[in-house]
Amino acid sequence: MPKPPHRYNEQAQLLILNVLAFFEMEKNQVKNGIPIDCNNIMERASNALKVGRSTLERIKRRGIQTDKDYLNNITIKQRENKTKISDFMKNKIRDIIYVMFAKNEYVTMTNLRRQIFENLNGFFTCSISSLTKWCHSIGFKWKKSNNRKYLMELPDVQFKRMQFLREYIKNHESPQPFTPVFIDETWIFSKGSFRSTWQDDTLGTNSKKTNEGL
């Protein structure tokens, strides 16, 4: 039973074609009576592969390096350079997250990456791990949402809060103040709970859940 053909990546195929072209050239040189310097092995190999001589010498000296070895040898600085983006892109990511919250969309790395891709017409792509690092760098954290801040900043809630404070001060300064009775915040806390999402503790990332009764 014949063996299945081995698959070579594009770079390996290019090297094979370069070697074939080099030997074709040498064949024509011999036909035309041009001598070939067979002693200069590194120079010929460099010309055949179209690879720099220093690269060949380095590979010859260290031997075959696997992809895993290569990844282990990448320095921390090189890894950081690979995930660097401009301040413009960081601000763009922040704006997209705020827009997603304004539309009451669930902000996850997968959803955010899709929004970035669509927003920039496919001209910017990134991995989930890189996007996670960028979100951390601009102050976002993955944590449970609580729309209590949003509820407390609603205009009618602000008005009632100010009205209460005025009445409270007026009662406190009166000759015969009564003792106010405070109800608990069970309702607002139950309405404030939400699933985990990416947020930066600003009003732009407050969950806007239905506020029945307000």
XYZ file of C-alpha atoms in Angstrom:
214
model
C 0.000 0.000 0.000
C 1.587 3.312 -1.057
C 2.343 5.866 1.642
C 0.194 8.995 1.661
C 2.051 12.046 0.315
C 3.745 14.156 2.982
C 2.357 17.663 3.276
C 4.868 20.527 3.347
C 4.038 24.039 4.435
C 4.530 27.001 2.096
C 7.995 27.814 3.414
C 9.214 24.225 2.939
C 7.792 24.149 -0.602
C 9.573 27.414 -1.407
C 12.902 26.015 -0.174
C 12.420 22.901 -2.335
C 11.738 25.027 -5.425
C 14.776 27.196 -4.659
C 17.040 24.123 -4.490
C 15.650 22.732 -7.759
C 16.183 26.076 -9.501
C 19.744 26.260 -8.163
C 20.682 22.830 -9.523
C 19.071 23.687 -12.860
C 21.282 26.757 -12.971
C 24.398 24.688 -12.151
C 23.431 22.187 -14.855
C 23.333 24.996 -17.423
C 26.653 26.334 -16.150
C 28.307 22.950 -16.713
C 26.823 22.743 -20.210
C 28.303 26.151 -21.012
C 31.712 25.163 -19.661
C 31.534 27.331 -16.542
C 33.382 25.654 -13.641
C 31.615 25.089 -10.314
C 33.387 25.595 -6.994
C 32.255 22.467 -5.128
C 34.460 23.241 -2.108
C 32.493 26.310 -1.030
C 29.608 24.331 0.504
C 28.082 27.052 2.693
C 28.035 29.575 -0.131
C 26.369 27.118 -2.501
C 23.819 26.090 0.123
C 23.036 29.742 0.829
C 22.495 30.431 -2.869
C 20.449 27.268 -3.345
C 18.098 27.890 -0.421
C 18.110 31.695 -0.719
C 18.849 31.829 3.003
C 21.487 34.005 4.637
C 24.816 32.363 5.417
C 24.635 33.373 9.084
C 21.272 31.595 9.332
C 22.746 28.421 7.847
C 25.709 28.542 10.208
C 23.414 29.025 13.196
C 21.214 26.063 12.209
C 24.269 23.907 11.536
C 25.715 24.803 14.930
C 22.583 24.170 17.025
C 20.853 21.474 14.966
C 17.112 21.177 14.375
C 14.987 23.373 16.621
C 11.374 22.313 17.157
C 8.485 24.777 17.305
C 8.214 24.095 21.036
C 11.898 24.954 21.552
C 11.420 28.144 19.552
C 8.456 29.251 21.671
C 10.369 28.522 24.885
C 13.256 30.704 23.701
C 11.095 33.735 22.975
C 11.938 36.363 25.566
C 9.331 38.150 27.676
C 10.116 41.381 25.842
C 9.479 39.737 22.465
C 6.147 38.422 23.721
C 5.191 41.874 24.980
C 6.153 43.441 21.650
C 3.876 41.006 19.853
C 0.896 42.164 21.919
C 1.570 45.916 21.812
C -1.076 48.167 20.296
C -1.424 51.910 19.925
C -3.285 54.169 22.338
C -5.778 54.789 19.537
C -6.661 51.086 19.414
C -6.942 50.904 23.215
C -9.383 53.816 23.190
C -11.246 52.170 20.325
C -11.622 48.948 22.323
C -12.876 50.926 25.336
C -15.426 52.772 23.183
C -16.674 49.513 21.649
C -17.173 48.027 25.131
C -19.136 51.110 26.235
C -21.317 50.876 23.122
C -21.977 47.193 23.829
C -23.096 48.078 27.357
C -25.278 50.896 26.019
C -26.974 48.355 23.738
C -27.318 45.964 26.684
C -25.110 43.379 24.944
C -23.231 40.728 26.897
C -19.514 41.646 26.916
C -17.238 38.605 26.636
C -13.908 38.291 24.864
C -15.511 36.339 22.019
C -18.281 38.902 21.527
C -15.855 41.807 21.891
C -13.432 40.376 19.328
C -16.290 39.940 16.853
C -17.443 43.526 17.445
C -13.906 44.855 16.892
C -13.577 42.851 13.669
C -16.914 44.158 12.358
C -16.345 47.722 13.566
C -12.984 47.952 11.800
C -14.228 46.171 8.657
C -11.972 43.183 9.208
C -8.753 45.233 9.078
C -7.793 44.367 12.658
C -7.684 40.844 14.066
C -6.321 39.527 17.350
C -6.307 36.486 19.581
C -8.434 36.114 22.701
C -5.312 36.104 24.906
C -3.999 39.366 23.404
C -7.396 41.025 23.698
C -7.598 39.949 27.340
C -4.210 41.574 28.072
C -5.274 44.803 26.368
C -8.518 44.957 28.355
C -6.589 44.490 31.599
C -4.139 47.231 30.551
C -6.956 49.794 30.142
C -8.561 48.989 33.483
C -11.185 46.365 32.680
C -11.775 43.344 34.898
C -13.931 40.250 34.593
C -16.333 40.321 37.507
C -19.979 40.018 38.464
C -22.088 42.927 37.315
C -24.180 44.986 39.667
C -26.492 47.589 38.170
C -27.072 49.248 41.551
C -24.927 52.189 40.405
C -27.068 52.559 37.319
C -30.326 52.417 39.293
C -29.038 54.944 41.835
C -28.158 57.422 39.062
C -31.581 57.392 37.396
C -33.073 60.938 37.412
C -36.201 59.962 39.346
C -34.122 58.093 41.931
C -31.813 61.094 42.328
C -34.832 63.365 42.809
C -36.331 61.081 45.465
C -32.963 60.833 47.201
C -32.614 64.625 47.372
C -36.220 64.934 48.535
C -35.597 62.397 51.282
C -32.431 64.159 52.455
C -34.265 67.492 52.709
C -37.072 65.905 54.733
C -34.552 64.054 56.894
C -32.640 67.258 57.734
C -35.875 69.148 58.326
C -37.065 66.449 60.738
C -33.693 66.290 62.483
C -33.736 70.065 63.125
C -37.367 70.216 64.233
C -38.233 70.688 67.977
C -40.005 67.334 68.101
C -38.302 65.054 65.613
C -39.750 61.621 64.978
C -37.665 58.520 64.589
C -37.530 57.483 60.927
C -38.006 53.854 59.985
C -35.697 52.577 57.262
C -36.656 49.668 55.043
C -33.926 47.325 53.824
C -32.451 47.323 50.329
C -33.444 43.765 49.476
C -35.337 44.891 46.400
C -32.607 46.984 44.893
C -29.930 44.401 45.638
C -32.017 41.644 44.055
C -32.468 43.812 40.988
C -28.810 44.751 40.973
C -27.345 41.269 40.624
C -26.179 40.140 37.180
C -23.838 37.723 35.443
C -20.100 38.305 35.141
C -18.836 40.577 32.400
C -15.922 42.902 31.558
C -16.187 46.277 33.290
C -14.050 49.166 34.538
C -16.214 50.433 37.439
C -17.464 53.450 35.477
C -21.028 54.363 34.556
C -20.165 53.290 31.014
C -20.093 49.650 32.140
C -23.100 49.631 34.448
C -25.658 46.984 33.555
C -28.960 48.493 32.507
C -31.420 45.875 33.690
C -35.137 46.446 33.841
C -35.966 48.682 36.764
C -39.533 47.716 37.565
C -41.224 49.932 40.095
C -38.929 52.939 39.736
